Each structure stands twice: as C-alpha cells, then as structure tokens.
Amino acid sequence: MKTIKVSTGQEVSYNSWLATRNAETRPILISFHGWGGSVEYRPDGDQFKNWNIFAPWDRSGVARNGCWWLGQNRQFFMVEAIDELVRAIREEFSLKGDIYAWGSSMGGFGALFHSFRCKFKAVAVNVPQVRLIGSDYMTICARDSLNAIWDPEAAELTMEEAARRAQSGEDPDLAFSDATSFLDLEDATNNPVVFISQSRKDTTPYYFTEQTLYLVHRLVAAGCNFELYVEPRQGHYFVRDCHNVLALFEKFHDVIENPIDCGRPQIRS
C-alpha cells in the first residue's frame, strides 16, 4: 500500500495491482469504493491480468466512512489526491495507458465526478449518487456526511437552490454537490463514455428520478455516449461488479476508442 499526502495535510492511501504483461501499455482502472467500503480485494482471473488496477481509500468524513471522494469542511482535498494519484502512477510505473474508472453508490459519485473532471476514457457506475445536497437519498441516509463535507446550512438547501447558488457564483463550492458539474458541454467527445447500472427501485422514493434519470438527462443534453442497464429489482446492491464492468469496457473498446458526439436533443415544433 502506498500513500499520497496532499497540501492540506491529509493522507490518502491506495492499493495497486499491475497487469502481468506489458503493464506500461495496458489500460488503467481506478476503483472508487462505496461508503464504509473496503478496497481490500484481490483481483483474480485472467481478465484482470490485462489491467493496471488502483484502488484508493476514502477514509475521511463521518466515522472515517467516506466523504464522497470530495473532502470535508469545504476542503476538497480529494481533487488534489486523485490528480496526484494519476501523476504518481504514471511516473512511478511508466504507465501510458488510458484511464478508466469504476464505482458503486458513493464510489459511483466519485467515479463520475473525477472522470468528468479529469476526462478519463470511460467510466462505469453502479447505483450511483449523482446529486448530493437536497436529494432524498442523502437527506435520509447521509445527512451527517453532508454536514461534514460542507456545513449544516448548506446541507439544508434544496437541489435547485444549491444548483442556483453554484451557477450564479454565490457559492461555487456547491458545484461539487453535482457529479456532472465538470461535463464538457461544448465538445461531447472530451467526455468519457458512461456505463450505468441501476435497480429499478432503490432505497429511497425518488432515487431513480433524482439520481439515475438526472444523470441520463445531463448526458443526453451534453451529447455524450452512454449505456444504461436497469434491472427490474428492488434494492441498493451490485447490479454489476468489477468483472462485469471490465467485460463492458472490453466489449465496447471500439466505441470508447472512437468517441462520438451524439448530438443535442432536437425538439420538434
């Protein structure tokens, strides 16, 4: 295990597994774990041998269970940490491959947020949170975490008010409450191809509309290419695991390698 120290003093650890052959040219997967989750897995099987896998830890926030891969007390040190992770692994291991991301739930937010921000090649997310402040999931299940990342006043805002304050410049920090804030709205080919897996009925009443459908609408509006798989079940669980995700990346390699602008929505009069 290695550790990154950021300028605000926090340390972020990560595990790594290199491809067994030609690691320098193999693709890189950054795996973002969920709330309270562990990255202490050991990739097994031939499929993993073709990937360089890096699994950072998010051990900030309430009871060290995670800060949605952002930071706490409005110090968004995870931005610096992920940037430093990318720099460090390329430098130390001479890795030249494209970067992909994967995450579930809280890790889904982190994977989306940092993939859009850093312009990774592709990202796969499972039952992801996409909007934090004001969403029913975070309000019901993770209010203390919102307080820790921002402050109690910000945590009380609606999604609409948080978006308004972020967009107006009144409180720019609130842009970090929306994983799609760093989508390139001018050139869709700069954005990663997105693979989404979701249960039809998640843990809270508005999860599907506030998170999954919102993400889809944002991707459509930006002209992004994506895949959406909805399983007709109930619950917050692994619809797809890391094995499934790598299979998707490999199946759609040609699409990922040749990004297209799918066009903005056209409305008939």
Short mmCIF file of N, CA and C in Angstrom, two decimals, residues 85-153:
data_model
loop_
_atom_site.label_atom_id
_atom_site.label_comp_id
_atom_site.label_asym_id
_atom_site.label_seq_id
_atom_site.Cartn_x
_atom_site.Cartn_y
_atom_site.Cartn_z
N LEU A 85 -2.58 11.06 -7.59
CA LEU A 85 -2.55 9.61 -7.84
C LEU A 85 -2.26 9.34 -9.31
N VAL A 86 -2.95 10.03 -10.20
CA VAL A 86 -2.74 9.84 -11.64
C VAL A 86 -1.30 10.17 -12.01
N ARG A 87 -0.79 11.29 -11.49
CA ARG A 87 0.58 11.68 -11.80
C ARG A 87 1.57 10.64 -11.28
N ALA A 88 1.35 10.20 -10.04
CA ALA A 88 2.29 9.29 -9.39
C ALA A 88 2.35 7.94 -10.08
N ILE A 89 1.20 7.39 -10.46
CA ILE A 89 1.23 6.05 -11.05
C ILE A 89 1.82 6.08 -12.46
N ARG A 90 1.61 7.17 -13.16
CA ARG A 90 2.22 7.27 -14.49
C ARG A 90 3.74 7.40 -14.36
N GLU A 91 4.17 8.18 -13.40
CA GLU A 91 5.61 8.42 -13.23
C GLU A 91 6.32 7.19 -12.67
N GLU A 92 5.76 6.61 -11.60
CA GLU A 92 6.45 5.51 -10.93
C GLU A 92 6.48 4.24 -11.76
N PHE A 93 5.37 3.94 -12.43
CA PHE A 93 5.28 2.68 -13.16
C PHE A 93 5.38 2.85 -14.68
N SER A 94 5.62 4.08 -15.13
CA SER A 94 5.75 4.38 -16.57
C SER A 94 4.53 3.92 -17.36
N LEU A 95 3.37 4.13 -16.79
CA LEU A 95 2.14 3.69 -17.43
C LEU A 95 1.67 4.72 -18.45
N LYS A 96 1.37 4.25 -19.64
CA LYS A 96 0.95 5.14 -20.72
C LYS A 96 -0.50 4.89 -21.16
N GLY A 97 -1.15 3.89 -20.58
CA GLY A 97 -2.49 3.52 -21.00
C GLY A 97 -3.54 4.53 -20.60
N ASP A 98 -4.70 4.43 -21.25
CA ASP A 98 -5.83 5.30 -20.92
C ASP A 98 -6.38 4.95 -19.54
N ILE A 99 -7.03 5.92 -18.92
CA ILE A 99 -7.56 5.73 -17.58
C ILE A 99 -9.08 5.55 -17.63
N TYR A 100 -9.54 4.53 -16.94
CA TYR A 100 -10.95 4.21 -16.79
C TYR A 100 -11.29 4.29 -15.30
N ALA A 101 -12.59 4.41 -14.99
CA ALA A 101 -12.99 4.47 -13.59
C ALA A 101 -14.22 3.61 -13.36
N TRP A 102 -14.35 3.17 -12.14
CA TRP A 102 -15.48 2.32 -11.75
C TRP A 102 -15.82 2.62 -10.29
N GLY A 103 -17.11 2.66 -9.96
CA GLY A 103 -17.51 2.86 -8.58
C GLY A 103 -18.97 2.56 -8.38
N SER A 104 -19.33 2.26 -7.13
CA SER A 104 -20.70 1.92 -6.78
C SER A 104 -21.18 2.81 -5.65
N SER A 105 -22.41 3.32 -5.76
CA SER A 105 -23.04 4.14 -4.73
C SER A 105 -22.19 5.40 -4.49
N MET A 106 -21.64 5.59 -3.29
CA MET A 106 -20.74 6.72 -3.05
C MET A 106 -19.57 6.68 -4.02
N GLY A 107 -19.06 5.48 -4.28
CA GLY A 107 -17.98 5.33 -5.25
C GLY A 107 -18.41 5.67 -6.66
N GLY A 108 -19.71 5.51 -6.95
CA GLY A 108 -20.23 5.91 -8.24
C GLY A 108 -20.16 7.42 -8.40
N PHE A 109 -20.49 8.14 -7.33
CA PHE A 109 -20.35 9.60 -7.38
C PHE A 109 -18.90 9.98 -7.65
N GLY A 110 -17.98 9.38 -6.88
CA GLY A 110 -16.57 9.70 -7.05
C GLY A 110 -16.07 9.37 -8.44
N ALA A 111 -16.47 8.22 -8.98
CA ALA A 111 -16.03 7.81 -10.31
C ALA A 111 -16.53 8.78 -11.37
N LEU A 112 -17.80 9.18 -11.28
CA LEU A 112 -18.36 10.14 -12.23
C LEU A 112 -17.68 11.50 -12.10
N PHE A 113 -17.64 12.01 -10.88
CA PHE A 113 -17.10 13.35 -10.63
C PHE A 113 -15.68 13.48 -11.17
N HIS A 114 -14.83 12.53 -10.81
CA HIS A 114 -13.42 12.64 -11.21
C HIS A 114 -13.21 12.26 -12.68
N SER A 115 -14.05 11.39 -13.22
CA SER A 115 -13.93 11.06 -14.65
C SER A 115 -14.29 12.25 -15.51
N PHE A 116 -15.37 12.96 -15.17
CA PHE A 116 -15.75 14.14 -15.92
C PHE A 116 -14.71 15.24 -15.75
N ARG A 117 -14.20 15.38 -14.54
CA ARG A 117 -13.23 16.44 -14.25
C ARG A 117 -11.90 16.18 -14.94
N CYS A 118 -11.44 14.94 -14.89
CA CYS A 118 -10.11 14.60 -15.43
C CYS A 118 -10.17 14.08 -16.86
N LYS A 119 -11.38 13.92 -17.41
CA LYS A 119 -11.55 13.45 -18.78
C LYS A 119 -10.94 12.06 -18.98
N PHE A 120 -11.34 11.13 -18.09
CA PHE A 120 -10.93 9.75 -18.26
C PHE A 120 -11.58 9.17 -19.53
N LYS A 121 -11.12 8.02 -19.94
CA LYS A 121 -11.57 7.42 -21.21
C LYS A 121 -13.01 6.90 -21.11
N ALA A 122 -13.33 6.21 -20.03
CA ALA A 122 -14.67 5.68 -19.83
C ALA A 122 -14.89 5.48 -18.33
N VAL A 123 -16.15 5.44 -17.93
CA VAL A 123 -16.48 5.26 -16.52
C VAL A 123 -17.72 4.38 -16.41
N ALA A 124 -17.69 3.46 -15.47
CA ALA A 124 -18.84 2.59 -15.20
C ALA A 124 -19.27 2.80 -13.76
N VAL A 125 -20.56 2.98 -13.55
CA VAL A 125 -21.07 3.23 -12.21
C VAL A 125 -22.26 2.32 -11.92
N ASN A 126 -22.37 1.93 -10.66
CA ASN A 126 -23.43 1.05 -10.19
C ASN A 126 -24.21 1.77 -9.10
N VAL A 127 -25.52 1.85 -9.23
CA VAL A 127 -26.43 2.57 -8.32
C VAL A 127 -25.77 3.84 -7.77
N PRO A 128 -25.31 4.74 -8.65
CA PRO A 128 -24.52 5.88 -8.17
C PRO A 128 -25.38 7.00 -7.59
N GLN A 129 -24.83 7.72 -6.63
CA GLN A 129 -25.36 9.04 -6.33
C GLN A 129 -24.77 10.00 -7.36
N VAL A 130 -25.57 10.94 -7.79
CA VAL A 130 -25.14 11.92 -8.79
C VAL A 130 -25.27 13.33 -8.22
N ARG A 131 -26.34 13.58 -7.47
CA ARG A 131 -26.53 14.85 -6.76
C ARG A 131 -26.59 14.56 -5.26
N LEU A 132 -25.96 15.42 -4.48
CA LEU A 132 -25.87 15.18 -3.05
C LEU A 132 -26.81 16.09 -2.26
N ILE A 133 -26.47 17.37 -2.15
CA ILE A 133 -27.26 18.28 -1.33
C ILE A 133 -28.70 18.33 -1.84
N GLY A 134 -29.64 18.10 -0.93
CA GLY A 134 -31.06 18.20 -1.25
C GLY A 134 -31.70 16.94 -1.79
N SER A 135 -30.92 15.94 -2.15
CA SER A 135 -31.50 14.70 -2.67
C SER A 135 -32.11 13.90 -1.53
N ASP A 136 -33.14 13.11 -1.85
CA ASP A 136 -33.80 12.37 -0.77
C ASP A 136 -32.86 11.31 -0.20
N TYR A 137 -31.99 10.72 -1.03
CA TYR A 137 -31.09 9.70 -0.51
C TYR A 137 -30.15 10.28 0.54
N MET A 138 -29.50 11.39 0.21
CA MET A 138 -28.53 11.96 1.14
C MET A 138 -29.22 12.55 2.37
N THR A 139 -30.39 13.14 2.18
CA THR A 139 -31.12 13.72 3.30
C THR A 139 -31.56 12.65 4.29
N ILE A 140 -32.00 11.52 3.76
CA ILE A 140 -32.50 10.44 4.62
C ILE A 140 -31.36 9.59 5.17
N CYS A 141 -30.39 9.27 4.33
CA CYS A 141 -29.38 8.28 4.68
C CYS A 141 -28.02 8.84 5.10
N ALA A 142 -27.73 10.11 4.76
CA ALA A 142 -26.37 10.59 4.97
C ALA A 142 -26.32 12.07 5.32
N ARG A 143 -27.27 12.55 6.11
CA ARG A 143 -27.29 13.97 6.47
C ARG A 143 -26.01 14.38 7.19
N ASP A 144 -25.53 13.56 8.10
CA ASP A 144 -24.30 13.90 8.83
C ASP A 144 -23.11 14.05 7.89
N SER A 145 -23.09 13.25 6.83
CA SER A 145 -22.00 13.35 5.87
C SER A 145 -22.05 14.66 5.10
N LEU A 146 -23.26 15.11 4.74
CA LEU A 146 -23.40 16.41 4.08
C LEU A 146 -22.88 17.52 4.98
N ASN A 147 -23.24 17.46 6.26
CA ASN A 147 -22.75 18.46 7.22
C ASN A 147 -21.23 18.46 7.29
N ALA A 148 -20.62 17.27 7.21
CA ALA A 148 -19.17 17.17 7.33
C ALA A 148 -18.46 17.67 6.07
N ILE A 149 -19.06 17.45 4.90
CA ILE A 149 -18.42 17.87 3.65
C ILE A 149 -18.55 19.38 3.47
N TRP A 150 -19.74 19.92 3.70
CA TRP A 150 -19.97 21.36 3.56
C TRP A 150 -20.18 21.98 4.94
N ASP A 151 -21.42 22.18 5.34
CA ASP A 151 -21.78 22.71 6.65
C ASP A 151 -23.28 22.51 6.79
N PRO A 152 -23.82 22.58 8.02
CA PRO A 152 -25.25 22.32 8.22
C PRO A 152 -26.16 23.23 7.41
N GLU A 153 -25.75 24.49 7.22
CA GLU A 153 -26.59 25.41 6.45
C GLU A 153 -26.70 24.97 5.00
#
